[in-house]
Coordinates of C-alpha atoms and ligand atoms in Angstrom, one line a residue:
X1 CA -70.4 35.0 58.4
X2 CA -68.4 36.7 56.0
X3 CA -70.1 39.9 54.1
X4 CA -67.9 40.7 50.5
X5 CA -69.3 43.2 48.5
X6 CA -67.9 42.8 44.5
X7 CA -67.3 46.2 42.9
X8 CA -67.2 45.9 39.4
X9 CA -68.0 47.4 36.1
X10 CA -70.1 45.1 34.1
X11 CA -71.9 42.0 35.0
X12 CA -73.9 38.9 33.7
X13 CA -76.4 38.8 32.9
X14 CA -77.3 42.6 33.2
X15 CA -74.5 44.1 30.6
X16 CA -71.4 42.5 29.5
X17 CA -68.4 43.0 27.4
X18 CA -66.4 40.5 28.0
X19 CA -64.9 37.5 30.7
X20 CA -65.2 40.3 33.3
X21 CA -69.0 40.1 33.2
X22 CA -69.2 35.9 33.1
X23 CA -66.8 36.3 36.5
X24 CA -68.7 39.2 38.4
X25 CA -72.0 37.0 37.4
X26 CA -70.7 33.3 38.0
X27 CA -68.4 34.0 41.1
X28 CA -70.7 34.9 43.5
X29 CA -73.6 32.2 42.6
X30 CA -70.2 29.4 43.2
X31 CA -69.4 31.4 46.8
X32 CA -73.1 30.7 47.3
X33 CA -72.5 27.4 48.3
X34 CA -70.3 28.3 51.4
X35 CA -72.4 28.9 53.5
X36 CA -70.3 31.2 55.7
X37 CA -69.9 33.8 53.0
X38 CA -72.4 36.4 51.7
X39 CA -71.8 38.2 48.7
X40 CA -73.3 41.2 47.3
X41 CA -72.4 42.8 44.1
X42 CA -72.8 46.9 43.2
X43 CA -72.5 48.3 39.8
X44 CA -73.3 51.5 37.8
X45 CA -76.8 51.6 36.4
X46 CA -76.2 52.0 32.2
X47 CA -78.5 52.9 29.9
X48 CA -77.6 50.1 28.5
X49 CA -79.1 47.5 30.7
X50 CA -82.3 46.6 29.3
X51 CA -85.8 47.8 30.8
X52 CA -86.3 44.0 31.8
X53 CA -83.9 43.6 34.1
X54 CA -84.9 47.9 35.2
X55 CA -88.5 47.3 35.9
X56 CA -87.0 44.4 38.5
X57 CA -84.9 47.1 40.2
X58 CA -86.6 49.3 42.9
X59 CA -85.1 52.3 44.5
X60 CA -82.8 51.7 47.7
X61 CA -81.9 55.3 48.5
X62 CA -81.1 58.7 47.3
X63 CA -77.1 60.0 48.1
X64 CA -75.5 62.4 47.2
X65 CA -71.7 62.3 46.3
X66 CA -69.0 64.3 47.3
X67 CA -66.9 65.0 43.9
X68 CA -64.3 67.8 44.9
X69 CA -65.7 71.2 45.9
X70 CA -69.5 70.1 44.4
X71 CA -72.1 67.0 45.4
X72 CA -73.4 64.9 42.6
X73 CA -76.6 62.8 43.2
X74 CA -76.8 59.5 42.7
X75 CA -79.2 56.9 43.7
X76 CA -78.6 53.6 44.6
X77 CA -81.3 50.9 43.0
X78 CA -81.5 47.3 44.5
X79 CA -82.4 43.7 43.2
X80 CA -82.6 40.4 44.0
X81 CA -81.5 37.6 41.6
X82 CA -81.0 34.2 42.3
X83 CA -80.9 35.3 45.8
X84 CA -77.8 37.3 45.6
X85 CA -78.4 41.2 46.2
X86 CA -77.0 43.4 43.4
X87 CA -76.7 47.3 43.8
X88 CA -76.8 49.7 40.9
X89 CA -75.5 53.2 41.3
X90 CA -77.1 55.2 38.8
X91 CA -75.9 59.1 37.6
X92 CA -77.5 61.1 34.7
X93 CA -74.5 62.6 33.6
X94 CA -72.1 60.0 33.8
X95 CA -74.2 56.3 33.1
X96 CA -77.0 57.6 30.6
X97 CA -74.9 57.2 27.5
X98 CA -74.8 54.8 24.7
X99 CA -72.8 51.4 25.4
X100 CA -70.3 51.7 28.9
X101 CA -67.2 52.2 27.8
X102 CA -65.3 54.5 25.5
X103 CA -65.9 57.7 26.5
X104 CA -63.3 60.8 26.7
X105 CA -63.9 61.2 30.7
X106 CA -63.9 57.1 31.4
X107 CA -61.3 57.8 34.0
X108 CA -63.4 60.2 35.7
X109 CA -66.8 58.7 35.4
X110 CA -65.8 55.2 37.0
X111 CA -63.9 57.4 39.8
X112 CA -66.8 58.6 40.5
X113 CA -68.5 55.4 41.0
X114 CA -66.2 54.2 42.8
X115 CA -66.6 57.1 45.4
X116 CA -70.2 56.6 45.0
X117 CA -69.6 53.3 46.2
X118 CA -67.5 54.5 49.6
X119 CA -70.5 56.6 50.0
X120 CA -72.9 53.6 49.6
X121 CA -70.8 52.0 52.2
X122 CA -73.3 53.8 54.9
X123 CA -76.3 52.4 53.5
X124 CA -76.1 48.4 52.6
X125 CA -78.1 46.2 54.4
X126 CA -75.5 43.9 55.4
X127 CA -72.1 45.8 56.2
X128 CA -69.0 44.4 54.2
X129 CA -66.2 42.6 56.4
X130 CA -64.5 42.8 52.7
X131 CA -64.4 45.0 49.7
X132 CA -63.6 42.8 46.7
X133 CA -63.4 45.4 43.6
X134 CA -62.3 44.0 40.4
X135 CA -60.3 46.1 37.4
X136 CA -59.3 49.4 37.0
X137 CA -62.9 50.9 37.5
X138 CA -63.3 49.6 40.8
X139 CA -59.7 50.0 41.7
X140 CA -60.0 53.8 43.3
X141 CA -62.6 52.0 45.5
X142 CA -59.9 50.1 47.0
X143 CA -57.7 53.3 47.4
X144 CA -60.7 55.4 49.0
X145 CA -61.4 52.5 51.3
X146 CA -57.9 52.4 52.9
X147 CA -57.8 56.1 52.7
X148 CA -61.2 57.0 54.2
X149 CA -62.3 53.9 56.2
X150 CA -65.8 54.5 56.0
X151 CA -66.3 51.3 57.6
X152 CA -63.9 50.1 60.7
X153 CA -61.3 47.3 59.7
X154 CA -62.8 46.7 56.0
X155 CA -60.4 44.5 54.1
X156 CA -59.8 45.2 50.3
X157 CA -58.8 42.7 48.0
X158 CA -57.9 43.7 44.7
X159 CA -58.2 41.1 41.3
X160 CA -56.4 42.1 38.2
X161 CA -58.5 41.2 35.2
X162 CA -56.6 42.7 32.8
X163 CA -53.1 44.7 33.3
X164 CA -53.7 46.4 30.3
X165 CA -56.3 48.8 30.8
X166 CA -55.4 51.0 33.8
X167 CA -57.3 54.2 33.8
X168 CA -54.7 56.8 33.9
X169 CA -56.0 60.3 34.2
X170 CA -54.4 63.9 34.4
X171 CA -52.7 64.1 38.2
X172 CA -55.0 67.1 38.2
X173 CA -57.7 65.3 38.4
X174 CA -56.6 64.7 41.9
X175 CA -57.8 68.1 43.5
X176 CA -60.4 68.3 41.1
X177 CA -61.8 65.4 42.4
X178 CA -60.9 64.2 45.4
X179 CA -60.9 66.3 48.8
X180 CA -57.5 64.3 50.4
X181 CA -55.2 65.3 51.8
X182 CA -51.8 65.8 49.1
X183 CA -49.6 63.2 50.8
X184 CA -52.5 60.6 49.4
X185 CA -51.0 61.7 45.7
X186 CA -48.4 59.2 45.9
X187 CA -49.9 56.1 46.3
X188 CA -52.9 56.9 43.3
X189 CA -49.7 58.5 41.2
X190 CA -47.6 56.3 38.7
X191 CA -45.3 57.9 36.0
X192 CA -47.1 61.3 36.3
X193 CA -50.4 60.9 35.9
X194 CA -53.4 59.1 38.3
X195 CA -53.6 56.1 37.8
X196 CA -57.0 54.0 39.0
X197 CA -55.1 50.3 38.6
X198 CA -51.7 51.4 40.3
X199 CA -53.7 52.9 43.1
X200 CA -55.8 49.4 43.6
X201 CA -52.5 47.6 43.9
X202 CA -51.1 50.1 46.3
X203 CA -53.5 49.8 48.4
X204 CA -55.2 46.7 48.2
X205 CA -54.4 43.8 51.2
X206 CA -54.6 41.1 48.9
X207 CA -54.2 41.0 45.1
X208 CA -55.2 38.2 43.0
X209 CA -55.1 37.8 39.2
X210 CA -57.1 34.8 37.3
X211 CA -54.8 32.4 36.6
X212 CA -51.6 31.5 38.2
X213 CA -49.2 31.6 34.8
X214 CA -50.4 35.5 34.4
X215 CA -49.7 36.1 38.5
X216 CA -46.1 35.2 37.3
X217 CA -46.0 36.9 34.1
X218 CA -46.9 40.3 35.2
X219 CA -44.0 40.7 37.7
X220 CA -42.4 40.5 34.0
X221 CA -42.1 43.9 32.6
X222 CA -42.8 41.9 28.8
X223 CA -46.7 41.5 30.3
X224 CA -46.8 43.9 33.4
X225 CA -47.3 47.1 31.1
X226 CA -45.4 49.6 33.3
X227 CA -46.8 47.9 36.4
X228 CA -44.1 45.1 37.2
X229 CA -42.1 47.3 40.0
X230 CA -45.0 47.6 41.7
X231 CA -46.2 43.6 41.5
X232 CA -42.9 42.4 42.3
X233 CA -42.8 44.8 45.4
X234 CA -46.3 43.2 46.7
X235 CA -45.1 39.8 45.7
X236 CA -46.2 38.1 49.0
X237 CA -49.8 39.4 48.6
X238 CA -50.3 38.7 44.7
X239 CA -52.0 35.0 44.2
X240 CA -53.5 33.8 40.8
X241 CA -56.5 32.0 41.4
X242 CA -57.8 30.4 37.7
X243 CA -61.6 31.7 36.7
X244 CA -64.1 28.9 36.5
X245 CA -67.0 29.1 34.2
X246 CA -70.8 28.5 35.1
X247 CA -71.0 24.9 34.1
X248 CA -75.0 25.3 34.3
X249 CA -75.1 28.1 32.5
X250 CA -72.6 26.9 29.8
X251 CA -74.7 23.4 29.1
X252 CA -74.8 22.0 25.4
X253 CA -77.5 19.6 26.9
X254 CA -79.8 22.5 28.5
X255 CA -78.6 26.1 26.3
X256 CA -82.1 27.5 25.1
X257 CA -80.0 29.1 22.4
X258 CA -78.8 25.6 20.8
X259 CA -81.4 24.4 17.8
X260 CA -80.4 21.0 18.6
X261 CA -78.8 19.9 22.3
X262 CA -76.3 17.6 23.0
X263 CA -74.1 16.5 25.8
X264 CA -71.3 14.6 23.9
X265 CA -72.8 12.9 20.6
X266 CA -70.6 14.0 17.6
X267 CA -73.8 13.7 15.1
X268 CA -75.8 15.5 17.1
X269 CA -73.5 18.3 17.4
X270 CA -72.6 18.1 13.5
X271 CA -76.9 18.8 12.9
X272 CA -76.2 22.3 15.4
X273 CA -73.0 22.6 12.5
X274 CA -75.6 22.0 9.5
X275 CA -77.9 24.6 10.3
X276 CA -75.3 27.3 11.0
X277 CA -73.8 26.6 7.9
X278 CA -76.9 26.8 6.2
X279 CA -78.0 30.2 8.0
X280 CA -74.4 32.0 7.2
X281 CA -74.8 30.8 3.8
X282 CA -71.6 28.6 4.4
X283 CA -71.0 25.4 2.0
X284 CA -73.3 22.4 3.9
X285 CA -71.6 19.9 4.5
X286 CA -70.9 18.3 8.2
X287 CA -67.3 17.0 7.8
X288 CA -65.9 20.1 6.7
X289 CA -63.7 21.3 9.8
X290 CA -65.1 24.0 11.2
X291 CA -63.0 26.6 13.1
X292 CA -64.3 29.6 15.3
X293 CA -63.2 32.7 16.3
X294 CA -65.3 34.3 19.3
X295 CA -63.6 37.7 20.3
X296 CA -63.4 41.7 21.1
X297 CA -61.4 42.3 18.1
X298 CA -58.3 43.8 19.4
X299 CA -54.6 42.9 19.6
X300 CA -54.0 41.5 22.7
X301 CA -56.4 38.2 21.0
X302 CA -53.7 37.4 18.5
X303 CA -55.3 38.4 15.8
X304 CA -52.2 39.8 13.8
X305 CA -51.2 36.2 13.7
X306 CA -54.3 35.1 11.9
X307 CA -54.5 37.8 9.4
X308 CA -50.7 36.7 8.5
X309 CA -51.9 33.0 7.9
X310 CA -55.3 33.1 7.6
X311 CA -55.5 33.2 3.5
X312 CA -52.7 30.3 3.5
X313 CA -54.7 28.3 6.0
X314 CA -58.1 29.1 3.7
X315 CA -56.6 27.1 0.6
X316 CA -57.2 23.9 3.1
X317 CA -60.7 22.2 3.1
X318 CA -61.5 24.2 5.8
X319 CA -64.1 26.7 7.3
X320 CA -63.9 29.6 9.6
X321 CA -66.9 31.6 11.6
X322 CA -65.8 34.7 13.1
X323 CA -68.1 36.7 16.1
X324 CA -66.4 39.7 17.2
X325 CA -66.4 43.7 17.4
X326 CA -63.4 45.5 18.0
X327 CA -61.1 47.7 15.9
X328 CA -61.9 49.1 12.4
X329 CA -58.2 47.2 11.2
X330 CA -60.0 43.7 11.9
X331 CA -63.3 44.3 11.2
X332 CA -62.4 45.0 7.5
X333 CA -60.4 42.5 7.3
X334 CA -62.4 39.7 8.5
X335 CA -65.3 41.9 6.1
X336 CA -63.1 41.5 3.2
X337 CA -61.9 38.0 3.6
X338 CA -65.7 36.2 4.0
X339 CA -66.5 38.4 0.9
X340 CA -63.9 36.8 -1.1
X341 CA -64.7 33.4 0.1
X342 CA -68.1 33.6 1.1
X343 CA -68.2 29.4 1.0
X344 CA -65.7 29.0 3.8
X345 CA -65.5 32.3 6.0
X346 CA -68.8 34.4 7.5
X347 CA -67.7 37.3 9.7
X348 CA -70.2 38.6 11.7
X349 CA -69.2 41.9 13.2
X350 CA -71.6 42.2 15.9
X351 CA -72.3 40.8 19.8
X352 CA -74.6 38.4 20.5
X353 CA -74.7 35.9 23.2
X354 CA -77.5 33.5 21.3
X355 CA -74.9 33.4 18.0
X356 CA -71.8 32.9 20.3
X357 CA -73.1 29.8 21.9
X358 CA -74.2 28.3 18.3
X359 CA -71.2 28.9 16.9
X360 CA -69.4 27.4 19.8
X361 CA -72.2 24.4 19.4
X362 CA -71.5 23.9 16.1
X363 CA -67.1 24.6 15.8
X364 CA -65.1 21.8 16.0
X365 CA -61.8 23.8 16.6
X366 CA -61.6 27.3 18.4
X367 CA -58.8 29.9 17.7
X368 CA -57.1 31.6 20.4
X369 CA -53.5 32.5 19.7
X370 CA -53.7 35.6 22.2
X371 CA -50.8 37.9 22.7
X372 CA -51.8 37.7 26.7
X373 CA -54.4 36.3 28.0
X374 CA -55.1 36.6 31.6
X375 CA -57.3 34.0 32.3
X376 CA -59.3 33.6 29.0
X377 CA -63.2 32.1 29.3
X378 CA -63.5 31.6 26.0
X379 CA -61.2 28.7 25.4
X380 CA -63.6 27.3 28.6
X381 CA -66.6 27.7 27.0
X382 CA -65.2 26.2 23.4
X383 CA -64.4 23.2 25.6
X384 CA -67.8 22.8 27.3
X385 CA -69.4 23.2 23.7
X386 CA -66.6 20.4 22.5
X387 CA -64.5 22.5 20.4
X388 CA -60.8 22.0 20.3
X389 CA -58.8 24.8 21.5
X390 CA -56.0 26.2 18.9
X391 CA -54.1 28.5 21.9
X392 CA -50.9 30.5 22.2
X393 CA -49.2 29.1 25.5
X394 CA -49.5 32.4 27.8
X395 CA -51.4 32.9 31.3
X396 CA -54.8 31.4 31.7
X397 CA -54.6 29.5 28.3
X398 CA -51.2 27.6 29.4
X399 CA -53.1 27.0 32.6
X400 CA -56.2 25.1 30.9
X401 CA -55.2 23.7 27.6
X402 CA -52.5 20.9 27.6
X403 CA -51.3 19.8 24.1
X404 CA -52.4 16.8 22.3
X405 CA -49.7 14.3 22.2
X406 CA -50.4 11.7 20.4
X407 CA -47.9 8.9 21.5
X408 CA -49.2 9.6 25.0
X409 CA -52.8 10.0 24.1
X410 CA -52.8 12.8 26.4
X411 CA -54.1 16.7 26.1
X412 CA -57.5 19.0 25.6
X413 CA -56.1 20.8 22.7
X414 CA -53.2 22.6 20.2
X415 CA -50.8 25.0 21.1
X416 CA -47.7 27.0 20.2
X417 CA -45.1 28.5 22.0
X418 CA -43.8 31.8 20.3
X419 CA -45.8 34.7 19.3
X420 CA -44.8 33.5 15.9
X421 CA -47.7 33.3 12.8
X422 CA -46.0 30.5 10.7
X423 CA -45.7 28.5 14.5
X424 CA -49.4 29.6 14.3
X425 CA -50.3 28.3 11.0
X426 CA -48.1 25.4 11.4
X427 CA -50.4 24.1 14.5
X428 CA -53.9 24.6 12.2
X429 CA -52.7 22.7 9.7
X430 CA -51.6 19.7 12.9
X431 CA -54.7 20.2 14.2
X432 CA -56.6 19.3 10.8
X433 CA -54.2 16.3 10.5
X434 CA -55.7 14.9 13.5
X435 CA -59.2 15.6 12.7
X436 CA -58.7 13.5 9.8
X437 CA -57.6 10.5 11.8
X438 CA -60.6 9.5 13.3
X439 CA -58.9 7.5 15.9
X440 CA -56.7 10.1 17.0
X441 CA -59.7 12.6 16.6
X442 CA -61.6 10.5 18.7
X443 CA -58.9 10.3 21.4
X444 CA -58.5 14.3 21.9
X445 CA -62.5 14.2 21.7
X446 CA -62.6 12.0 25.0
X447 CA -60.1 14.4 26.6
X448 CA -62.1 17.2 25.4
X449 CA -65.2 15.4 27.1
X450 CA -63.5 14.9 30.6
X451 CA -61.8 18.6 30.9
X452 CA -64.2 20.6 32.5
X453 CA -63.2 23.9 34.2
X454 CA -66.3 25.1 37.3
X455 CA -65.6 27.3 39.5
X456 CA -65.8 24.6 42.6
X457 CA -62.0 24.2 43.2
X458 CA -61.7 28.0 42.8
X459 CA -64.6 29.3 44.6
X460 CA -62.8 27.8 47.9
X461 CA -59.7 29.5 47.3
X462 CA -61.5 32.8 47.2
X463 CA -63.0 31.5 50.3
X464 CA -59.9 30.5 52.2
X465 CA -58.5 34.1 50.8
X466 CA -61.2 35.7 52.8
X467 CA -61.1 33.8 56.0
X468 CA -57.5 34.6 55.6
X469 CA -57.7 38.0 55.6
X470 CA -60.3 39.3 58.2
X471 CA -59.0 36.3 60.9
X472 CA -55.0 37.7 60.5
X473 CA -55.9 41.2 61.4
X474 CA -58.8 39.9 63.8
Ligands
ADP1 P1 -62.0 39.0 27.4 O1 -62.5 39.1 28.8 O2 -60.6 39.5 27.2 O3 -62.9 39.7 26.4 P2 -62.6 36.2 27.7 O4 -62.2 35.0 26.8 O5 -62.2 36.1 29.1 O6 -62.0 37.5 27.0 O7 -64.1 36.4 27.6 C1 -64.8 36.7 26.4 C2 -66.3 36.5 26.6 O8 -67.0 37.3 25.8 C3 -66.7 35.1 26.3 O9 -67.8 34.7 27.1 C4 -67.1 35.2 24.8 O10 -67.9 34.2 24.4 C5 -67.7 36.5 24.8 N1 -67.7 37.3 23.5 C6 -66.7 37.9 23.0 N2 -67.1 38.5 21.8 C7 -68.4 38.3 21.7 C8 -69.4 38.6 20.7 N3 -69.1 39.4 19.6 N4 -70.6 38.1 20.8 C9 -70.9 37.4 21.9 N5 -70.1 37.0 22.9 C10 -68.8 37.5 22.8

C-alpha cells in the first residue's frame, strides 16, 4: 500500500476557485479505485468553507507551529467524505479572512501552512510514503520536506497547476520565518526574492504538469515565466499528465442543477437553452446560437481577444452568456456590452457553480481563446454538457480539442493557432457556418458525444508515477 497525502490550497467541494479545486477533489476519488494506493488530502480551514461542511469536521489535534523565533497554534480538524480522509489546518490570524486569496501577506500565510503541514506530518493516521503538494501554496511543503525529513525516505512530487502564480516573497522572509540553516537560501531563492514555486521544483523528486503540450511549453521561456532554466535543468523528472474531469459529477443526465436533463437529445438540451434565455431576459428563441463564456476574468483566458471582436461578432444572429469574476477591466466591459445589447449578451459577474452548469447545459458553443492554458477543465466540462469548444491551440486545450474538418468528418471542436483576435473572430464566424448546416452540425455533434475526458487513463499514470518513485529508492 501506497499512503500520498495531497497538499493543496482549495478543494471540491469545500471551497473553490478554480480547475485546482475540481483536481484536488476528483483525483483522489479516481486513485480510489487502485486499490494499492491511499490518498489523503490536507488543506487550510477558511472562513470561507461553509458551516455545512464545518459542523462535519471534528477536532484531530492541537499543534503548535514553529514560525521563526515564535510558535503559532494551529489545529488540525479531520473528515471523512466519500471515504477519503481530508485534514484542515485551521489558524485565526492567517485563514479567518474573507474569500482565500488576495491578501498582502499570501506568501507568508500559505508558508505557514505549509510548515503547518511538516508539522502535521507527526500526527496523521496513516504515515505518507509520498507527499504530493500541488501549486505554489503547497510548494514550500515540498522544500521543508527534503530539508527537514520529518518522516524517513518521504518522496515529494511536485504538480504545476499554473506557472504563473509563484509566490515570491522578500528573501527576508527567510530568517523571519524559517529556522534553516543559510545554505538552504539557495534552493527557495530565484532572482532575489523567495520564491514558494521555484523552491517546489528545486526540490521536488518528480514534477508533473496537467497536460503534456504545457510540460513542453514551460521549458519555453514564452510560457515558463522566469522559470524555464530551472524546468529545462529537471527535464528528466518533469512529466505532463492531462487532468481528467469527474464524469459522475459532470452528468447532463443526473446534474441536480439542470431544470431539464439530458444525455445527448438536442431538443431536450434546447428546453435547458429556453429557460436560461428566458431567466437572463435574453431573446427566446432555441435556434439562436448560443455561445458561453465560463471564466476567472483575467488575461491569461484570452479575453483581450474577445473584447477586440466581440462587438463585430455581436452584429451576427448570435448570443453570448458570460459567468465570470475577475479584473475590474473585464468586468465593465462585459457590464457595458450586455447593457447595450441586453437581447443577445447577459454578463453575470459573480460565481456560482448551479448557473455554470446551466449555462454549460444550455450553450451550444464555448469560448476559450486562452493566452496559456495549462490543462483547462472548462473546455471538458463544455464538452460533457455538449457545447462546442472555440479554443486557442496552447497546452491542455491543444491536448483535448482537435479541429473540425469537415472533408474528414473528424474533430470535437474550433481552433486557432496565433494569439491573433481577427484569427479569433474568423473561427466564430466558421463555427456559426457549421451550425447552420445541420449535417455538418450534426457530424461535430456525434464527435462531441464520443469525446469524453475521465480521469481513468490518467489516474494510472499518477499511479505508476508513485510505484515509480518509492520502488527506485526502495
Ligand atoms: P482555471 O483553473 O485557470 O480557473 P479551468 O478551466 O481549469 O481554469 O477551471 C475553471 C473551473 O472554474 C471550471 O470548473 C469552471 O466551470 C469554473 N468557474 C470559473 N468561473 C466560474 C464562475 N464565475 N462561476 C462558477 N464556476 C466558475
Amino acid at each position: 500500500m501506497k499512503n500520498v497525502l495531497f497538499v493543496a490550497s482549495e478543494c471540491t467541494p469545500f471551497i473553490k476557485t478554480g480547475g485546482l479545486a475540481d483536481v484536488i477533489g476528483s483525483l483522489p476519488q479516481a486513485l480510489k479505485e487502485n486499490e494499492q494506493i491511499d490518498v489523503q488530502v490536507i488543506l487550510p480551514l477558511y472562513d470561507e468553507i461553509s458551516e455545512e461542511w464545518k459542523s462535519q469536521m471534528h477536532l484531530f489535534k492541537s499543534i503548535d507551529v514553529p514560525v521563526g523565533w515564535r510558535d503559532q497554534e494551529a489545529s488540525i480538524y479531520k473528515l471523512t467524505y466519500n471515504q477519503i480522509t481530508y485534514y484542515f489546518i485551521s489558524n485565526d490570524y492567517y485563514f479567518t479572512r474573507k474569500g482565500i486569496y488576495g491578501y498582502y501577506d499570501d506568501g507568508e500565510r500559505f508558508v505557514f501552512f505549509s510548515r503547518a503541514v511538516i508539522e502535521a506530518l507527526n500526527y496523521l493516521e496513516r504515515k505518507p510514503h509520498i507527499l504530493h503538494a500541488h501549486d505554489w501554496q503547497a510548494g514550500m511543503a515540498v522544500a521543508l520536506a527534503k530539508i527537514m525529513q520529518p518522516i524517513e525516505d518521504l518522496k515529494t512530487v511536485f504538480t504545476i497547476h499554473n506557472i504563473k502564480y509563484q509566490g515570491v516573497m522578500p528573501i527576508g522572509t527567510f530568517e523571519d520565518f524559517f529556522e534553516l540553516p543559510a545554505e538552504h537560501i539557495g534552493g527557495l531563492e530565484w532572482d532575489g526574492k523567495l520564491n514558494c514555486l521555484k523552491s517546489a521544483l528545486f526540490h521536488a523528486d518528480k514534477i508533473t504538469t496537467v497536460s503534456p503540450s504545457y510540460a513542453e511549453e514551460i521549458k519555453d521561456p514564452y510560457y515558463g515565466e522566469g522559470l524555464s532554466p530551472i524546468l529545462i535543468e529537471r527535464a528528466d523528472d518533469l512529466v505532463g499528465i492531462l487532468n481528467g474531469i469527474d464524469i459522475k459529477e459532470y452528468n447532463p443526465l443526473t446534474d441536480p442543477a439542470l431544470p431539464v436533463k439530458y444525455r445527448s437529445s438536442k431538443a431536450r438540451k434546447k428546453e435547458n437553452k429556453i429557460l436560461l434565455q428566458e431567466k437572463l431576459g435574453l431573446t427566446i428563441n432555441s435556434d439562436k446560437p448560443l455561445y458561453a463564456i465560463i471564466t476567472r476574468l483575467v488575461e491569461q483566458k484570452g479575453l483581450h481577444l474577445v473584447q477586440h471582436i466581440f462587438e463585430e461578432f455581436l452584429q451576427e444572429d448570435v448570443q453570448c452568456i458570460v459567468l465570470g469574476t475577475g479584473d475590474e477591466e473585464f468586468e465593465s466591459y462585459f457590464s457595458d456590452i450586455a447593457q447595450r445589447y441586453p437581447e443577445k449578451v447577459a454578463a453575470l459577474l459573480y460565481f456560482d457553480e448551479g448557473m455554470a452548469r446551466q449555462i454549460y447545459a444550455s450553450a451550444d458553443f464555448f469560448i476559450m481563446p486562452s493566452k496559456f492554458e495549462p490543462c483547462g477543465l472548462a473546455q471538458l466540462i463544455a464538452l460533457q454538457y455538449k457545447a462546442v469548444p472555440i479554443v486557442r491551440e496552447t497546452g491542455g486545450l491543444k491536448d483535448t480539442v482537435q479541429p473540425f474538418n469537415e472533408i474528414t468528418g473528424e474533430g470535437n471542436g474550433f481552433s486557432f493557432t496565433h494569439y491573433n483576435a481577427h484569427d479569433l473572430l474568423a473561427v466564430l464566424c466558421y463555427s456559426l457556418t457549421i451550425y447552420r448546416s445541420q449535417e455538418l452540425w450534426n457530424t461535430l455533434a456525434k464527435n462531441v458525444n464520443k469525446s469524453q475526458f475521465s480521469w481513468k487513463k490518467s489516474a494510472r499514470d499518477y499511479a505508476n508515477l508513485y510505484y515509480q518513485l518509492t520502488m527506485e529508492y526502495a
